[in-house]
XYZ file of C-alpha atoms in Angstrom:
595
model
C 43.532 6.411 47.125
C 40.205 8.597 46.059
C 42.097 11.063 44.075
C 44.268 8.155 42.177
C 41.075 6.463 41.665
C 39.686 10.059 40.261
C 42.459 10.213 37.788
C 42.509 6.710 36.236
C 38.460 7.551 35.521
C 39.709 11.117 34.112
C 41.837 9.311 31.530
C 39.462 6.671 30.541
C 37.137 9.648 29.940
C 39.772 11.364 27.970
C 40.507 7.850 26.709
C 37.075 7.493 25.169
C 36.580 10.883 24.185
C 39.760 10.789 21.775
C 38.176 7.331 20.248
C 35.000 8.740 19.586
C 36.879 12.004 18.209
C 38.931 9.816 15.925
C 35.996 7.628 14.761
C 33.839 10.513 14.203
C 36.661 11.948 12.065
C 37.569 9.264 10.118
C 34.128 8.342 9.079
C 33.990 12.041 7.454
C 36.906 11.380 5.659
C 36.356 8.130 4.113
C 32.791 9.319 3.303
C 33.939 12.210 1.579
C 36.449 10.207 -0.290
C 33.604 7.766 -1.424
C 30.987 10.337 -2.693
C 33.412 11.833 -5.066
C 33.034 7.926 -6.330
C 30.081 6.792 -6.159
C 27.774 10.193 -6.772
C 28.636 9.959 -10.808
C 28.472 5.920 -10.808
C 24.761 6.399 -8.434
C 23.116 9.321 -11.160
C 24.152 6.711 -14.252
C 22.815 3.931 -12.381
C 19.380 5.516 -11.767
C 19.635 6.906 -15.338
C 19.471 3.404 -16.210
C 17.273 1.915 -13.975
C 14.410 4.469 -15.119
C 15.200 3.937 -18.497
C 15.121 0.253 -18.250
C 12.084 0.258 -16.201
C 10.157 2.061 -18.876
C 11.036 -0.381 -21.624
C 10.036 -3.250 -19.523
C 6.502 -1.209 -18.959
C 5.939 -0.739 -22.357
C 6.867 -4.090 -23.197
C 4.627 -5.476 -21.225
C 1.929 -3.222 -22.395
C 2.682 -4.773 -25.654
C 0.894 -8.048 -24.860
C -2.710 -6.040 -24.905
C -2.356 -4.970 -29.277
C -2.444 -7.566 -31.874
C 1.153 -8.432 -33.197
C 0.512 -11.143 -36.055
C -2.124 -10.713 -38.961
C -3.627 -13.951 -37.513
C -4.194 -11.898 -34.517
C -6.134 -9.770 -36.192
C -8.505 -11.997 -37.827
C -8.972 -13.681 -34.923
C -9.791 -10.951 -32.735
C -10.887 -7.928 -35.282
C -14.419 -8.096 -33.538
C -12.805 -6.888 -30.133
C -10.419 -4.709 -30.829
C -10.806 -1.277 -30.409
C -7.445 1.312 -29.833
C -5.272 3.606 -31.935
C -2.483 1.595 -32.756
C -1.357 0.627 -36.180
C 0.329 -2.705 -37.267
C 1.679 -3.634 -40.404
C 3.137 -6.145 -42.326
C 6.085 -5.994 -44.528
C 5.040 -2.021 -44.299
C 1.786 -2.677 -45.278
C -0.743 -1.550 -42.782
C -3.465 -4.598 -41.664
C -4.638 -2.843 -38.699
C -7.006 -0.499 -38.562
C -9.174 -1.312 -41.615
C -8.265 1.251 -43.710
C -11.027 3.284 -45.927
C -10.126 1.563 -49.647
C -13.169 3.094 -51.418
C -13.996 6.562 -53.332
C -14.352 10.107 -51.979
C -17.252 10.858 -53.883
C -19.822 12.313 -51.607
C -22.744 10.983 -53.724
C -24.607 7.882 -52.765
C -24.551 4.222 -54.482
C -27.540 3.825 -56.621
C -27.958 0.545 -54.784
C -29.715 1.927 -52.156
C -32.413 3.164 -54.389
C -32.246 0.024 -56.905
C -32.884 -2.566 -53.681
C -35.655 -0.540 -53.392
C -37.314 -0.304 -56.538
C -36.629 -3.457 -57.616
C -34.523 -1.764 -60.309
C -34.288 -4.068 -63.429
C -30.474 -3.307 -63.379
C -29.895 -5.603 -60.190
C -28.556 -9.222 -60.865
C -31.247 -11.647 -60.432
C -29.463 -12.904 -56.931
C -30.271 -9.180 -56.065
C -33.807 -9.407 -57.360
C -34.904 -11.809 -55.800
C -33.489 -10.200 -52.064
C -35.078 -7.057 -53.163
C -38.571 -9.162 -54.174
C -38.370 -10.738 -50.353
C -37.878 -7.447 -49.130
C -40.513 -5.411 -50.179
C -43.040 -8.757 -49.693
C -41.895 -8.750 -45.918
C -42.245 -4.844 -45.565
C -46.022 -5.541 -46.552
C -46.657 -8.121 -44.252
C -44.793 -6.609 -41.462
C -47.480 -3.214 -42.288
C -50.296 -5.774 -42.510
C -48.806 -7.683 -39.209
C -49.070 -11.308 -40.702
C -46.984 -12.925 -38.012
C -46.945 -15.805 -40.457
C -46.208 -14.491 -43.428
C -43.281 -12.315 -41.298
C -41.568 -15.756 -40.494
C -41.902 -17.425 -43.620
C -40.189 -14.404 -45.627
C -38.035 -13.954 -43.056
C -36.727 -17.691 -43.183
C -36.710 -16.553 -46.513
C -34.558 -14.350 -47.245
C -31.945 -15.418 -44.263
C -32.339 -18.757 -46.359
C -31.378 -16.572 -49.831
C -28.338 -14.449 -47.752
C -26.613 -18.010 -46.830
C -27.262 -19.947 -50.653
C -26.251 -16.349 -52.637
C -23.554 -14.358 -52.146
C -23.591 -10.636 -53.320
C -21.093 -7.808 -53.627
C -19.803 -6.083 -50.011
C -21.746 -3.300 -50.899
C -24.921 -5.288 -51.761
C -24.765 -7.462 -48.690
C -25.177 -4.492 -46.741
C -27.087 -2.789 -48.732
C -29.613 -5.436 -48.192
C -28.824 -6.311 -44.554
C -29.645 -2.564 -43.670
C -33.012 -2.397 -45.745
C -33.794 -5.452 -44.168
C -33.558 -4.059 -40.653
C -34.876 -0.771 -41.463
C -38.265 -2.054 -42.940
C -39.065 -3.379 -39.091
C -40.881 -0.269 -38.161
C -42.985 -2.151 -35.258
C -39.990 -3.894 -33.555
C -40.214 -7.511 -35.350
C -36.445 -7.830 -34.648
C -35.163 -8.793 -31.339
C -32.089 -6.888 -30.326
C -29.877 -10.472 -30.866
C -30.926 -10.515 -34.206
C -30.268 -7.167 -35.190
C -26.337 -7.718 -33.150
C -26.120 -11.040 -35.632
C -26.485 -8.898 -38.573
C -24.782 -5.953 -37.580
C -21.987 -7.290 -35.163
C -20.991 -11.313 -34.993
C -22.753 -12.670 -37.893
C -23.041 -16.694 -37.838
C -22.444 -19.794 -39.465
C -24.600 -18.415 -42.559
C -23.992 -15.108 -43.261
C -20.721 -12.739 -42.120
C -22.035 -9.093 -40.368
C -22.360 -6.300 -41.879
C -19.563 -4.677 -39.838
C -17.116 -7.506 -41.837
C -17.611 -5.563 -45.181
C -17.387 -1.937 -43.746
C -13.920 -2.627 -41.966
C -12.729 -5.492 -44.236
C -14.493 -5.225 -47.639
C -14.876 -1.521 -48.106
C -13.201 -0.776 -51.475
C -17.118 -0.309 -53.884
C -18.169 1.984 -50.995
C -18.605 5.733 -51.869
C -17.544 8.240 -48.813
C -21.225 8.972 -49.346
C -22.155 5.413 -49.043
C -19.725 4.623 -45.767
C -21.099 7.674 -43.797
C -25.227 6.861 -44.220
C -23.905 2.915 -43.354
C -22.273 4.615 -40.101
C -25.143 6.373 -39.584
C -28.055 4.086 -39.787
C -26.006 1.104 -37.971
C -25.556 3.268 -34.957
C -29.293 4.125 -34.673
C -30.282 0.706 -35.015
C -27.511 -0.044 -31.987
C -28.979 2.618 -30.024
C -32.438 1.772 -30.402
C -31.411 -1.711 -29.345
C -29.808 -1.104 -26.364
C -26.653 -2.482 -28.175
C -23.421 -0.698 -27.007
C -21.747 1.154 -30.587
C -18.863 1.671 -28.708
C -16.643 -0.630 -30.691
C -18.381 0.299 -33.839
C -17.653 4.070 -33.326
C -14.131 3.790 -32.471
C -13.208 1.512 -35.404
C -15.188 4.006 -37.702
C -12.766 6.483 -36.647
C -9.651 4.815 -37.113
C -10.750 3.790 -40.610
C -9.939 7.250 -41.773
C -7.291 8.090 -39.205
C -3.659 8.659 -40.781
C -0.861 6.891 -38.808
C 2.234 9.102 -38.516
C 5.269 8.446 -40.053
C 7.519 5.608 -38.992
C 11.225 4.880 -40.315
C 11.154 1.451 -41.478
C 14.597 0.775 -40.557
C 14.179 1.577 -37.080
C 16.516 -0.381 -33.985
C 14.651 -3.327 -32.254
C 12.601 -3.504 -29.537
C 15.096 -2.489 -26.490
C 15.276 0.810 -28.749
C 11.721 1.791 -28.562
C 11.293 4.915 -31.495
C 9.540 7.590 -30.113
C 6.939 9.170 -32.664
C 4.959 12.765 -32.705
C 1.802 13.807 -34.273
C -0.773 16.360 -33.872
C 0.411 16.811 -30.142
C 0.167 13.238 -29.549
C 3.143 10.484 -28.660
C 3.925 7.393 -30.794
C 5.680 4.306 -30.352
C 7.448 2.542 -33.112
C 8.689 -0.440 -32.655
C 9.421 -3.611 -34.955
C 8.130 -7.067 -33.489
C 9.948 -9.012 -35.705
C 11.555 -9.043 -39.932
C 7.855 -9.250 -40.789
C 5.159 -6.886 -38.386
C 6.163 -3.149 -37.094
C 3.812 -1.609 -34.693
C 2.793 2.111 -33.780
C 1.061 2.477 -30.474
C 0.308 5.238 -28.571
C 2.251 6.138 -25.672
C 2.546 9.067 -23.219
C 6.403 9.688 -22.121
C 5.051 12.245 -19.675
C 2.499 9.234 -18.249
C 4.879 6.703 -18.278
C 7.711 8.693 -16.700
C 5.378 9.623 -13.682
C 4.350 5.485 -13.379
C 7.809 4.372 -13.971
C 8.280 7.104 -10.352
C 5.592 5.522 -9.035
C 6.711 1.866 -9.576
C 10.372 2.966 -8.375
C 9.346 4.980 -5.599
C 7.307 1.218 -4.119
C 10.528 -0.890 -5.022
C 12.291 1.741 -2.747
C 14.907 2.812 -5.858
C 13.359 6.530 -5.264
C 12.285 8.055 -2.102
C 9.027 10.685 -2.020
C 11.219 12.780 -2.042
C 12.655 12.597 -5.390
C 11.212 13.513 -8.916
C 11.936 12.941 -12.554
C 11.439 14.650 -15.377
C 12.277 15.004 -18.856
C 14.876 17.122 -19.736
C 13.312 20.501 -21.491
C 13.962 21.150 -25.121
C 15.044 17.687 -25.615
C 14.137 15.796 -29.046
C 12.772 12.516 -28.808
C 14.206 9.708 -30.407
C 14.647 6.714 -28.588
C 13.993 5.704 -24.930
C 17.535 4.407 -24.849
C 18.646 7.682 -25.507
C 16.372 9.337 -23.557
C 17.463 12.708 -21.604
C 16.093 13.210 -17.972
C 16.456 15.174 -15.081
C 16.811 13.258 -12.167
C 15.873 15.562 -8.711
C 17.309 13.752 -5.744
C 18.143 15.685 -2.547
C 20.286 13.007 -1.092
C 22.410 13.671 -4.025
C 22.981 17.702 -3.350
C 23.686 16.355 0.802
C 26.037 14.056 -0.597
C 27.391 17.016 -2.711
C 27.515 19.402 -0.090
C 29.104 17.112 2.960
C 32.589 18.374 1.592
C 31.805 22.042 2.293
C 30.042 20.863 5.715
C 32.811 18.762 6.789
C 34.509 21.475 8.658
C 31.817 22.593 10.257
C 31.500 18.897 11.146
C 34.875 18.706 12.988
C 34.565 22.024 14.940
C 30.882 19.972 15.650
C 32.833 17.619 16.539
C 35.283 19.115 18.811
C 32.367 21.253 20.811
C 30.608 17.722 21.431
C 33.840 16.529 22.767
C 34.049 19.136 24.878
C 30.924 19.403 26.029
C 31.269 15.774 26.765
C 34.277 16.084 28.994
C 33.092 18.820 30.725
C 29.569 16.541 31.835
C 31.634 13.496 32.523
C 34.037 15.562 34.974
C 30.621 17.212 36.356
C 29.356 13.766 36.906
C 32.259 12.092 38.425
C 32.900 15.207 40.621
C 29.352 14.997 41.855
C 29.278 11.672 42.384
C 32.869 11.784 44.515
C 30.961 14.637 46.340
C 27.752 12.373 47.381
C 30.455 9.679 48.105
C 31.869 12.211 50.797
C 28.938 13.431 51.911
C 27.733 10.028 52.337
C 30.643 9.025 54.883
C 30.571 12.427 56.345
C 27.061 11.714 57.098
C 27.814 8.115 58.031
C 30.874 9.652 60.620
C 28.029 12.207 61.651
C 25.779 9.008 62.331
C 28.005 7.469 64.032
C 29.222 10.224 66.754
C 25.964 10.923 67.349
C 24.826 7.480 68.054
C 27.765 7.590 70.684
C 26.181 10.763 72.187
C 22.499 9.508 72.315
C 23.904 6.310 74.112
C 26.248 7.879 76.401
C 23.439 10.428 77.109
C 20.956 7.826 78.826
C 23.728 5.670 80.277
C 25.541 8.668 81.841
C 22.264 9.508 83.426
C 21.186 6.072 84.507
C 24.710 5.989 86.243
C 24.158 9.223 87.906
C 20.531 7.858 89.134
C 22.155 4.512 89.823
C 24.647 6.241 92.265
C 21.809 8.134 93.932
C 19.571 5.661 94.847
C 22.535 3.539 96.314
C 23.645 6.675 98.190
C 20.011 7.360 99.345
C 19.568 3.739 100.072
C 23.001 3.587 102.560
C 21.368 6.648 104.584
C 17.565 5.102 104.568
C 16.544 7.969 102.299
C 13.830 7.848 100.292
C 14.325 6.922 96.711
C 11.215 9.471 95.173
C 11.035 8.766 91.706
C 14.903 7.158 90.517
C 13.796 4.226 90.286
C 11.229 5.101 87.421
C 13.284 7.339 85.923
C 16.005 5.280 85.120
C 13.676 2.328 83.767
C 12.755 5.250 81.518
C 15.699 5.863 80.427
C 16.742 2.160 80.012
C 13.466 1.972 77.587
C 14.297 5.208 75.523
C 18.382 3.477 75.301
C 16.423 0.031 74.315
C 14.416 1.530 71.547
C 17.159 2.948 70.102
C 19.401 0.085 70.329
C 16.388 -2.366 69.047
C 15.817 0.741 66.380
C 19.668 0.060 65.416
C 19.602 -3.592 65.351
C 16.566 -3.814 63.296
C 17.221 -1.911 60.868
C 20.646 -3.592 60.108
C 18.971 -6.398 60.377
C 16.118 -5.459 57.789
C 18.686 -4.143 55.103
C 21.113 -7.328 55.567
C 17.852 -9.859 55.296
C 18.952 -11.265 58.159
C 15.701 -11.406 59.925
C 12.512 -13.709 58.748
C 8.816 -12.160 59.652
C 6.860 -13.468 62.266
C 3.433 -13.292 60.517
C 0.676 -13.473 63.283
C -3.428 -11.552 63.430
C -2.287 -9.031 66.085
C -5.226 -7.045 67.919
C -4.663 -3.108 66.028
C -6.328 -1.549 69.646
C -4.538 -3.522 72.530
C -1.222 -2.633 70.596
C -1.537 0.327 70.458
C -2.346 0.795 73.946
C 0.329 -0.553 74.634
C 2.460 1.586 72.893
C 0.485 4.252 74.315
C 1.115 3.562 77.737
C 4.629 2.508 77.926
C 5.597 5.875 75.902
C 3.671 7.664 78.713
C 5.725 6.984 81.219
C 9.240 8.704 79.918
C 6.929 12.045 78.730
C 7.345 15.068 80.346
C 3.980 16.363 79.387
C 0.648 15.583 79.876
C -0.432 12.509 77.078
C -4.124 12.822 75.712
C -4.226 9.523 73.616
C -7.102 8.616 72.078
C -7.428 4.979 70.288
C -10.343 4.902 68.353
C -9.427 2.018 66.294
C -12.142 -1.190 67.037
C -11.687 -3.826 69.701
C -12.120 -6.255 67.344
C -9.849 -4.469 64.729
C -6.770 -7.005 63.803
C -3.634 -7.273 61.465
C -1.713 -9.985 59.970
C 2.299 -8.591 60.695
C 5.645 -9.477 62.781
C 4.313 -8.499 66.185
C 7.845 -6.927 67.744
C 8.727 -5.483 63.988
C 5.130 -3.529 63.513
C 5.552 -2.356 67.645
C 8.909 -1.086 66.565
C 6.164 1.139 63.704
C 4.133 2.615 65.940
C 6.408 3.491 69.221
C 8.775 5.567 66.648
C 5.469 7.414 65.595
C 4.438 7.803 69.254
C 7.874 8.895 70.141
C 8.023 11.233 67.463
C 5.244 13.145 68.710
C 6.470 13.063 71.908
C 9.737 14.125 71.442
C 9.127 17.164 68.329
C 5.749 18.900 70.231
C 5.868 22.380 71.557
C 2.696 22.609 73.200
C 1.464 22.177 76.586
C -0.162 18.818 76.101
C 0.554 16.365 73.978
C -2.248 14.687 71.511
C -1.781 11.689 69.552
C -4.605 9.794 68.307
C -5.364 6.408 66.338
C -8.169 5.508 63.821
C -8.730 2.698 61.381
C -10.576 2.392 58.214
C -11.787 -0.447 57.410
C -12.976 0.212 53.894
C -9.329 1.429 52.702
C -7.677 -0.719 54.703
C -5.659 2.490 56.648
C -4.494 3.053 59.687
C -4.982 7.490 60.463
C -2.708 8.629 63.185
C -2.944 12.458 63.796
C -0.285 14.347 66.566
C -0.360 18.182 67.776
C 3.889 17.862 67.045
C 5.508 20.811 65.478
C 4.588 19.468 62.299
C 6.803 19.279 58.856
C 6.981 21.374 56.132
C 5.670 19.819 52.576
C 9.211 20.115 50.594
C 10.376 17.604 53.120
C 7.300 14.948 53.291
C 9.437 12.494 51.010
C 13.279 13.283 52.704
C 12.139 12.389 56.132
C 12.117 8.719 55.543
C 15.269 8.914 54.227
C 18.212 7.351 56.010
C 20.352 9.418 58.965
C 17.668 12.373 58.019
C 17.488 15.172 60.212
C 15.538 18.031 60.004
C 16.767 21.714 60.552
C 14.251 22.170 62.927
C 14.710 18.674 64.804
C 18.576 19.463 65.221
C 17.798 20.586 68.892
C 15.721 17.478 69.772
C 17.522 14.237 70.236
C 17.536 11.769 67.880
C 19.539 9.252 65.395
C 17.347 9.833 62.128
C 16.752 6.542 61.121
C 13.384 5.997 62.967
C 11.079 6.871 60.099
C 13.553 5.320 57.477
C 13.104 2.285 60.053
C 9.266 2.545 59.588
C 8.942 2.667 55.914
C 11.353 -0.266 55.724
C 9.644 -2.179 57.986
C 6.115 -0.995 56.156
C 7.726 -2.521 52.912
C 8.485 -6.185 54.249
C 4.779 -5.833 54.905
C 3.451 -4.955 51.600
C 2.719 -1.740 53.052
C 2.939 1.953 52.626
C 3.509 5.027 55.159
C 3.196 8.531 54.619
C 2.529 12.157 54.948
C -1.224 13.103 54.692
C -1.245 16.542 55.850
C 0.757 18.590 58.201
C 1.158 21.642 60.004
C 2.359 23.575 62.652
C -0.375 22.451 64.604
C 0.201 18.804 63.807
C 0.825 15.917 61.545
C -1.500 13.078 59.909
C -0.007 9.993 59.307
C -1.597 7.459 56.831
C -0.045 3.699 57.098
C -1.879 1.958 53.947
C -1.690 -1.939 54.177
């Protein structure tokens, strides 16, 4: 029956070894199959995705330039970048330079101050409020300051002059204050925002710049910045649209695709993009391909599209046209694994076949082994079993035999000496092992409910003590030094079962003259110490000798069933409790029973 169970198991375990063989192998194949697929169709995909997800980047980065001329009249005071737009091919943005390269100076500058007869009379009379408020300002007439002042903001709003006039005068008129008349809003008015009266002198450099000399533009660059500066004014805006005035936009091709075909443009070392917004603007911004490529990683790499693994880069030596055309090198290792699982998959199957292997070879191991403990276990069980017979017909054949003599003694008015004790011995060694027996059946079938109860620790064991002292050979030195008053809440016949097998034991394994058991209790711990003078057990076998049926090598001589300390530590655990080997020796063992 055990060997046609052991080959039904055998072929399941071939059984499922062949499945996961033929799983194993047929997910190779069909994987190889698909990568040849899907590899090509994966690169083109993620060709596309990159491409697509820098046109929707730069698209978006559209929204920050100005893309209408109304745009740029609107927000002209504000905007401050390299990026050309144009109308009808026409550049509106930046304000280009319109005026003369001549690198001599307006004679306006020295006109406004001289009061030149050659200026118009509008000019005259801004030049004659001039130099009256440069006096009073030197003479500090606060009164005469405001009244000129009203002046000649009074003659800039009624009058207008030429572009290069109107600043002309604005700057004299804020250079004059050499004692800080002007508050810093004022001088930002004048320079910067202007007002309901008069438009800012920044207006006619950007907008209105076609009378100025190169001369002329680069002392109005000049002395607008100090006066910023010296107001605490940032020029920041100022200086950048100073330099794009004379900053030449590259080339574009006016016939260039729309805006999904972004044109890619090169100047001086520096990227362009050329796109047209509509049949009417065109715009050239800058753009980094390098910058954007690394983003567009970074934005693919959070969507999950690219691991940390991967990189992207542009393909060397390529020419830039368009981003739809746009050449890249795409690193991905799970590509070249994908690539190389055809040359692996070989070396996969032999894999394969020496984890087979190696899996039939432990699953035989195991079911062996466990078909050995099986047969062990009722070898030990038949072991048990014949020599439970022996240990009973040991004290029954010699209660029989002391039975017969006392009746024979008795008939012939002998004396009986001692049979009578000695077979109420023996009937109490053949009850504790039949009550050891029944117990501990009855403990593993929980057929037996505990008898809670405070029982008194010290008149128990003197109990124990003394019936166990009268079946010893050997002198007994007991010594019970647990308190009279000690007590413990157990099953009173289950916990005297506990501590006669402990007492027995060191009755029945000492080989010395006199035998020595003693009791203590700790009240702190809550442990009961009991220390013998036995033969004592070796530490490699603290833990097997509450095992079931357990003999040791050494006890083989002694009798015994083997189930009294397995009895113990079952009983221990109905009780929430613990036994177990605190030290030992050949001079003796301590016991620690932790409740």
């Amino acid at each position: 029956m055990i060997n046609h169970n052991q080959s039904k198991l055998t072929l399941l375990i071939y059984v499922i070894i062949g499945v996961i063989a033929v799983s194993i192998a047929s997910l190779f194949v069909v994987e190889a199959q698909q990568n040849k697929r899907q590899l090509n169709s994966h690169k083109q995909l993620l060709h596309d995705t990159v491409r697509k997800t820098l046109v929707a980047q730069l698209a978006s980065s559209l929204e920050q330039y100005p893309q209408s001329m109304e745009e740029v009249e609107k927000h002209w005071q504000t905007i401050a970048t390299e990026v050309f737009l144009y109308q009808q091919g026409k550049q509106i943005y930046p304000y280009a330079f319109l005026g003369n390269n001549t690198l001599k100076m307006s004679p306006k500058w020295q006109q406004f101050t001289t009061m030149s007869a050659e200026l118009s009379e509008a000019e005259l009379k801004r030049s004659s409020v001039l130099n009256r408020l440069q006096l009073a300002i030197h003479n500090k007439a606060s009164s005469d300051i405001n009244a000129l002042t009203q002046e000649y903001f009074n003659l800039v709003a009624n009058y207008q002059l030429s572009p290069l006039s109107e600043v002309v005068s604005a700057l004299t008129f804020l250079t004059i204050d050499q004692q800080e008349q002007w508050n810093p809003e004022l001088i930002k008015q004048v320079l910067m925002t202007g007002n309901s009266l008069f438009k800012p002198v920044s207006y006619y450099i950007f907008k209105e710049n076609s009378g100025f000399s190169q001369a002329d533009l680069q002392h109005m660059q000049t002395t607008i910045k100090r006066l910023l500066e010296t107001a605490n004014i940032s020029t920041k805006w100022f200086i950048k649209n100073s330099e794009l005035m004379t900053l030449a936009p590259p080339e574009f091709n006016q016939h260039s695709a729309a805006i999904e075909n972004f044109t890619l443009l090169s100047k001086e070392n520096k990227q362009f993009i050329y796109v047209e917004l509509n049949q009417q603007y065109n715009l050239i911004m800058p753009y980094n391909i390098i910058e954007a490529l690394a983003e567009t990683v970074k934005e693919l790499r959070k969507q999950g599209v690219l691991s940390y693994e991967d990189s992207i880069q542009l393909q060397p030596n390529s020419a830039l046209t368009t981003l739809h055309h746009l050449l890249l090198v795409i690193d991905k290792p799970e590509w070249k694994m994908w690539s190389s699982q055809q040359q692996l998959f070989l070396i996969s199957k032999f894999t394969l076949l020496l984890i087979s292997v190696i899996s039939l070879i432990f699953v035989t191991r195991l079911l062996i082994n466990q078909q050995k403990k099986k047969q062990d276990y009722l070898a030990m069980r038949e072991q048990f079993i014949s020599l439970v017979s022996h240990e009973l017909k040991t004290p029954l054949a010699a209660i029989r035999v002391m039975a017969e003599t006392v009746d024979k003694r008795h008939k012939r008015l002998l004396s009986l000496k001692d049979y009578p004790n000695r077979i109420v011995n023996e009937v109490d060694r053949l009850w504790l092992m039949v009550d050891n027996l029944l117990s501990m059946n009855r403990l593993k079938s929980n057929e037996i409910n505990l008898n809670y109860q405070r029982i008194n620790l010290h008149v128990m064991v003197n109990y124990c003590l003394e019936k166990s002292s009268e079946y010893c050979d050997l002198p007994l030195e007991p010594i019970n030094n647990i308190g009279k008053s000690i007590t413990v809440n157990a099953d009173e016949l289950l916990f005297e079962l506990v501590i006669s097998n402990l007492i027995s034991n060191a009755i029945k394994y000492n080989d010395k003259s006199i035998i020595r058991i003693e009791f203590s209790y700790d009240k702190t711990k809550n442990e009961l110490t009991i220390i013998d003078n036995a033969c004592g057990i070796d530490s490699t076998q603290w833990l097997s000798v509450f095992d079931e049926f357990t003999r040791l090598p050494q006890q083989k001589s002694v009798s015994g069933n083997g189930i009294g300390l397995s009895l113990c530590k079952l009983i221990l655990q109905q009780h929430n409790a613990e036994i177990e080997i605190h030290h030992s020796t050949s001079q003796g063992t301590t016991w620690k029973i932790i409740f």
